[in-house]
mmCIF file of C-alpha atoms in Angstrom:
data_model
loop_
_atom_site.group_PDB
_atom_site.id
_atom_site.type_symbol
_atom_site.label_atom_id
_atom_site.label_comp_id
_atom_site.label_asym_id
_atom_site.label_seq_id
_atom_site.Cartn_x
_atom_site.Cartn_y
_atom_site.Cartn_z
ATOM 1 C CA GLY A 18 142.369 102.056 126.682
ATOM 2 C CA GLU A 19 145.285 102.657 129.023
ATOM 3 C CA SER A 20 146.512 106.212 129.838
ATOM 4 C CA VAL A 21 149.995 106.761 128.758
ATOM 5 C CA GLY A 22 152.354 108.536 131.328
ATOM 6 C CA LEU A 23 153.671 112.131 130.808
ATOM 7 C CA HIS A 24 156.393 112.310 128.026
ATOM 8 C CA LEU A 25 158.738 114.904 129.648
ATOM 9 C CA PRO A 26 161.195 116.734 127.224
ATOM 10 C CA THR A 27 164.932 115.784 127.800
ATOM 11 C CA LEU A 28 167.809 117.993 127.700
ATOM 12 C CA SER A 29 171.261 115.975 127.344
ATOM 13 C CA VAL A 30 174.431 118.330 127.892
ATOM 14 C CA GLN A 31 178.023 117.611 128.020
ATOM 15 C CA GLU A 32 179.574 118.110 131.778
ATOM 16 C CA GLY A 33 180.820 121.563 131.635
ATOM 17 C CA ASP A 34 178.723 123.191 129.154
ATOM 18 C CA ASN A 35 175.830 125.612 129.827
ATOM 19 C CA SER A 36 172.387 124.543 129.943
ATOM 20 C CA ILE A 37 169.166 126.286 129.243
ATOM 21 C CA ILE A 38 165.787 124.766 130.117
ATOM 22 C CA ASN A 39 162.864 126.345 129.180
ATOM 23 C CA CYS A 40 159.261 127.098 130.602
ATOM 24 C CA ALA A 41 155.933 128.601 129.066
ATOM 25 C CA TYR A 42 153.397 129.462 131.518
ATOM 26 C CA SER A 43 149.708 130.154 131.295
ATOM 27 C CA ASN A 44 148.608 132.787 133.563
ATOM 28 C CA SER A 45 149.455 136.349 132.586
ATOM 29 C CA ALA A 46 148.048 137.722 136.107
ATOM 30 C CA SER A 47 150.980 135.379 137.730
ATOM 31 C CA ASP A 48 153.585 137.225 139.574
ATOM 32 C CA TYR A 49 155.869 135.011 140.931
ATOM 33 C CA PHE A 50 157.897 132.037 139.628
ATOM 34 C CA ILE A 51 160.210 129.356 140.714
ATOM 35 C CA TRP A 52 162.348 126.755 139.668
ATOM 36 C CA TYR A 53 162.627 123.425 141.641
ATOM 37 C CA LYS A 54 164.917 120.747 140.825
ATOM 38 C CA GLN A 55 163.551 117.008 141.741
ATOM 39 C CA GLU A 56 165.958 114.050 142.084
ATOM 40 C CA SER A 57 165.077 110.389 142.138
ATOM 41 C CA GLY A 58 163.343 109.463 145.304
ATOM 42 C CA LYS A 59 163.372 113.225 146.636
ATOM 43 C CA GLY A 60 160.729 115.670 146.922
ATOM 44 C CA PRO A 61 161.494 119.255 144.896
ATOM 45 C CA GLN A 62 164.198 121.409 146.047
ATOM 46 C CA PHE A 63 164.090 124.975 145.594
ATOM 47 C CA ILE A 64 166.518 126.322 143.384
ATOM 48 C CA ILE A 65 165.526 130.129 142.466
ATOM 49 C CA ASP A 66 162.762 132.280 142.378
ATOM 50 C CA ILE A 67 161.689 135.459 140.576
ATOM 51 C CA ARG A 68 159.196 138.285 140.829
ATOM 52 C CA SER A 69 157.461 139.693 137.948
ATOM 53 C CA ASN A 70 158.796 143.107 138.444
ATOM 54 C CA MET A 71 161.905 141.769 137.475
ATOM 55 C CA ASP A 72 163.371 140.190 134.218
ATOM 56 C CA LYS A 73 166.692 138.600 135.448
ATOM 57 C CA ARG A 74 167.959 137.086 138.635
ATOM 58 C CA GLN A 75 171.089 135.415 139.484
ATOM 59 C CA GLY A 76 171.690 132.792 141.915
ATOM 60 C CA GLN A 77 175.028 130.504 142.296
ATOM 61 C CA ARG A 78 175.767 129.069 138.816
ATOM 62 C CA VAL A 79 172.075 129.641 137.792
ATOM 63 C CA THR A 80 170.117 132.554 136.251
ATOM 64 C CA VAL A 81 166.423 132.768 135.843
ATOM 65 C CA LEU A 82 165.142 134.944 132.790
ATOM 66 C CA LEU A 83 161.374 135.896 132.861
ATOM 67 C CA ASN A 84 159.651 137.339 129.234
ATOM 68 C CA LYS A 85 155.985 138.705 130.589
ATOM 69 C CA THR A 86 155.479 139.512 127.173
ATOM 70 C CA VAL A 87 155.132 136.208 126.050
ATOM 71 C CA LYS A 88 154.893 134.064 128.905
ATOM 72 C CA HIS A 89 158.088 132.674 128.892
ATOM 73 C CA LEU A 90 160.751 131.585 131.951
ATOM 74 C CA SER A 91 164.095 130.075 131.430
ATOM 75 C CA LEU A 92 166.763 128.309 133.832
ATOM 76 C CA GLN A 93 170.116 128.468 132.635
ATOM 77 C CA ILE A 94 172.767 126.309 134.796
ATOM 78 C CA ALA A 95 176.374 127.210 134.077
ATOM 79 C CA ALA A 96 179.252 124.725 133.714
ATOM 80 C CA THR A 97 176.584 121.975 134.332
ATOM 81 C CA GLN A 98 177.997 119.014 136.387
ATOM 82 C CA PRO A 99 176.880 115.300 136.831
ATOM 83 C CA GLY A 100 174.827 116.072 140.259
ATOM 84 C CA ASP A 101 172.669 118.646 138.242
ATOM 85 C CA SER A 102 170.987 115.407 136.783
ATOM 86 C CA ALA A 103 167.256 115.531 137.584
ATOM 87 C CA VAL A 104 164.112 116.836 136.589
ATOM 88 C CA TYR A 105 163.596 120.424 136.718
ATOM 89 C CA PHE A 106 160.131 121.999 137.169
ATOM 90 C CA CYS A 107 159.032 125.631 136.852
ATOM 91 C CA ALA A 108 155.750 126.849 139.056
ATOM 92 C CA GLU A 109 153.794 129.864 138.996
ATOM 93 C CA ASN A 110 151.899 131.642 141.713
ATOM 94 C CA GLU A 111 148.142 131.979 140.247
ATOM 95 C CA GLY A 112 147.343 133.412 143.776
ATOM 96 C CA GLY A 113 143.763 133.108 144.929
ATOM 97 C CA VAL A 114 142.321 134.224 147.615
ATOM 98 C CA TYR A 115 145.058 133.591 150.266
ATOM 99 C CA GLY A 116 147.898 134.399 147.608
ATOM 100 C CA ASN A 117 149.998 131.365 147.341
ATOM 101 C CA LYS A 118 149.009 128.780 144.838
ATOM 102 C CA LEU A 119 151.473 127.340 142.821
ATOM 103 C CA VAL A 120 151.034 125.724 139.964
ATOM 104 C CA PHE A 121 153.437 123.591 138.520
ATOM 105 C CA GLY A 122 154.681 122.791 134.939
ATOM 106 C CA ALA A 123 155.112 119.082 133.746
ATOM 107 C CA GLY A 124 159.082 119.160 134.051
ATOM 108 C CA THR A 125 162.055 118.656 132.014
ATOM 109 C CA ILE A 126 164.587 115.702 132.292
ATOM 110 C CA LEU A 127 168.200 117.239 132.561
ATOM 111 C CA ARG A 128 170.831 114.558 131.662
ATOM 112 C CA VAL A 129 174.613 115.219 131.804
ATOM 113 C CA LYS A 130 176.992 113.263 130.319
ATOM 114 C CA SER A 131 180.496 113.036 131.702
ATOM 115 C CA GLU B 11 167.081 117.720 154.643
ATOM 116 C CA THR B 12 164.520 120.191 153.812
ATOM 117 C CA GLY B 13 163.028 120.411 157.495
ATOM 118 C CA VAL B 14 159.819 118.769 156.334
ATOM 119 C CA THR B 15 159.556 115.064 157.194
ATOM 120 C CA GLN B 16 156.908 112.671 155.935
ATOM 121 C CA THR B 17 156.086 109.322 156.930
ATOM 122 C CA PRO B 18 155.738 106.611 155.761
ATOM 123 C CA ARG B 19 157.982 106.516 152.682
ATOM 124 C CA HIS B 20 156.398 103.879 150.971
ATOM 125 C CA LEU B 21 152.792 102.489 151.582
ATOM 126 C CA VAL B 22 150.858 99.732 149.634
ATOM 127 C CA MET B 23 147.228 99.229 150.355
ATOM 128 C CA GLY B 24 144.058 97.535 149.261
ATOM 129 C CA MET B 25 141.198 99.507 148.339
ATOM 130 C CA THR B 26 139.323 98.461 151.284
ATOM 131 C CA ASN B 27 141.891 99.664 153.859
ATOM 132 C CA LYS B 28 142.244 102.726 155.612
ATOM 133 C CA LYS B 29 145.656 104.451 156.137
ATOM 134 C CA SER B 30 147.313 107.722 157.178
ATOM 135 C CA LEU B 31 149.932 109.971 155.733
ATOM 136 C CA LYS B 32 151.647 112.150 158.310
ATOM 137 C CA CYS B 33 153.952 115.331 157.684
ATOM 138 C CA GLU B 34 155.810 117.500 160.169
ATOM 139 C CA GLN B 35 157.713 120.834 159.636
ATOM 140 C CA HIS B 36 160.240 121.924 161.733
ATOM 141 C CA LEU B 37 160.654 125.327 159.993
ATOM 142 C CA GLY B 38 158.195 127.547 162.039
ATOM 143 C CA HIS B 39 155.791 127.772 158.862
ATOM 144 C CA ASN B 40 152.175 128.711 159.205
ATOM 145 C CA ALA B 41 151.217 127.261 155.930
ATOM 146 C CA MET B 42 150.948 123.370 154.682
ATOM 147 C CA TYR B 43 150.013 121.864 151.400
ATOM 148 C CA TRP B 44 149.570 118.393 149.907
ATOM 149 C CA TYR B 45 150.513 117.816 146.307
ATOM 150 C CA LYS B 46 150.122 114.574 144.203
ATOM 151 C CA GLN B 47 152.402 113.488 141.754
ATOM 152 C CA SER B 48 151.860 110.837 139.288
ATOM 153 C CA ALA B 49 153.219 109.467 136.321
ATOM 154 C CA LYS B 50 150.231 110.676 134.165
ATOM 155 C CA LYS B 51 150.036 114.336 135.448
ATOM 156 C CA PRO B 52 152.263 117.113 136.681
ATOM 157 C CA LEU B 53 152.626 118.195 140.347
ATOM 158 C CA GLU B 54 148.851 118.853 141.509
ATOM 159 C CA LEU B 55 147.802 120.953 144.459
ATOM 160 C CA MET B 56 145.164 119.059 146.553
ATOM 161 C CA PHE B 57 144.677 121.033 149.711
ATOM 162 C CA VAL B 58 146.303 123.977 151.432
ATOM 163 C CA TYR B 59 146.311 124.930 155.193
ATOM 164 C CA ASN B 60 146.622 128.566 156.426
ATOM 165 C CA PHE B 61 147.101 128.657 160.216
ATOM 166 C CA LYS B 62 145.183 125.474 160.617
ATOM 167 C CA GLU B 63 142.149 126.579 158.471
ATOM 168 C CA GLN B 64 141.724 124.835 154.818
ATOM 169 C CA THR B 65 141.987 127.488 152.365
ATOM 170 C CA GLU B 66 141.892 125.388 149.311
ATOM 171 C CA ASN B 67 140.460 121.896 148.057
ATOM 172 C CA ASN B 68 141.141 121.411 144.530
ATOM 173 C CA SER B 69 138.246 119.422 143.899
ATOM 174 C CA VAL B 70 139.822 116.303 145.695
ATOM 175 C CA PRO B 71 137.565 113.334 146.046
ATOM 176 C CA SER B 72 136.398 112.965 149.512
ATOM 177 C CA ARG B 73 138.284 109.294 149.926
ATOM 178 C CA PHE B 74 141.067 111.884 150.768
ATOM 179 C CA SER B 75 140.581 113.650 154.090
ATOM 180 C CA PRO B 76 143.168 116.095 155.286
ATOM 181 C CA GLU B 77 143.809 117.146 158.748
ATOM 182 C CA CYS B 78 145.784 119.799 160.170
ATOM 183 C CA PRO B 79 145.778 120.003 164.186
ATOM 184 C CA ASN B 80 148.312 122.662 164.332
ATOM 185 C CA SER B 81 150.707 124.698 162.100
ATOM 186 C CA SER B 82 153.484 121.764 162.105
ATOM 187 C CA HIS B 83 151.594 118.603 161.138
ATOM 188 C CA LEU B 84 149.580 117.494 158.599
ATOM 189 C CA PHE B 85 147.800 114.398 157.715
ATOM 190 C CA LEU B 86 145.867 112.734 154.943
ATOM 191 C CA HIS B 87 143.576 110.380 155.754
ATOM 192 C CA LEU B 88 142.863 107.589 152.928
ATOM 193 C CA HIS B 89 140.104 105.346 152.640
ATOM 194 C CA THR B 90 138.548 103.290 150.067
ATOM 195 C CA LEU B 91 140.973 104.394 147.209
ATOM 196 C CA GLN B 92 141.210 103.304 143.521
ATOM 197 C CA PRO B 93 144.114 101.936 141.751
ATOM 198 C CA GLU B 94 144.504 105.598 140.016
ATOM 199 C CA ASP B 95 145.217 107.036 143.385
ATOM 200 C CA SER B 96 148.470 105.330 143.334
ATOM 201 C CA ALA B 97 151.096 108.342 143.398
ATOM 202 C CA LEU B 98 153.889 110.102 145.412
ATOM 203 C CA TYR B 99 151.956 112.336 147.775
ATOM 204 C CA LEU B 100 154.243 115.227 148.649
ATOM 205 C CA CYS B 101 153.883 117.600 151.817
ATOM 206 C CA ALA B 102 155.195 121.197 151.540
ATOM 207 C CA SER B 103 155.171 124.062 153.804
ATOM 208 C CA SER B 104 155.395 128.092 153.312
ATOM 209 C CA GLN B 105 155.922 130.903 155.826
ATOM 210 C CA ALA B 106 152.307 131.730 154.703
ATOM 211 C CA THR B 107 149.749 131.802 152.063
ATOM 212 C CA ALA B 108 149.112 135.457 152.103
ATOM 213 C CA THR B 109 152.321 136.570 150.029
ATOM 214 C CA ASN B 110 154.158 135.128 147.326
ATOM 215 C CA GLU B 111 156.447 132.410 149.330
ATOM 216 C CA LYS B 112 158.494 129.504 148.046
ATOM 217 C CA LEU B 113 157.326 125.982 149.507
ATOM 218 C CA PHE B 114 159.612 123.539 151.197
ATOM 219 C CA PHE B 115 158.792 120.017 150.208
ATOM 220 C CA GLY B 116 159.234 116.725 151.893
ATOM 221 C CA SER B 117 160.758 113.377 150.212
ATOM 222 C CA GLY B 118 156.831 112.317 149.545
ATOM 223 C CA THR B 119 155.081 108.994 150.454
ATOM 224 C CA GLN B 120 155.177 106.848 147.656
ATOM 225 C CA LEU B 121 151.565 105.044 147.575
ATOM 226 C CA SER B 122 150.350 102.016 145.612
ATOM 227 C CA VAL B 123 146.968 100.925 145.732
ATOM 228 C CA LEU B 124 146.379 97.201 144.942
#
């Protein structure tokens, strides 16, 4: 039969509210994590990164939290705006011989209602 | 503008055609990547080049043939593709692969194989 497409989880938030997007990663040896945003018709755009020796990092309106115990990553967006509507991907660096091998999650759709 | 330019933006080809995708980065990076993004799977790493040398081939079929003539340019040569190869092909670059580095992506080539 025909394969079905990915069914991405969707988060709908009201403009001005805070958004929390979650991600579970698989490799306990991963030491570097990144969040990307992808708008329609564009490639993934870097938002924020965090290394495994940290559990929190803040940027402009965004915060990434890392919980290595349960292999969980989250992205918090403060005062969500319509321009934040996009697909959000987490990625973990599984390393390898040359050190940089980013493996991406399936993504979460963020819809911001005005 | 991310500093990574991909051409063409859209490509339609038959299964017997031969075509090439081009990527150029203006960031002074030393590593370049090909990723495949389809409706059925998360972003998949295909190839990695570090200082023009291929350091990763993620079990990609031989009908995809990469070429990296220098650190700024990356090509993906396509021949005898299948309809299931239809996808968005993304090029990315990073400073190097030896350390944890974020990737900068182009806008991709949307490929349709008829």
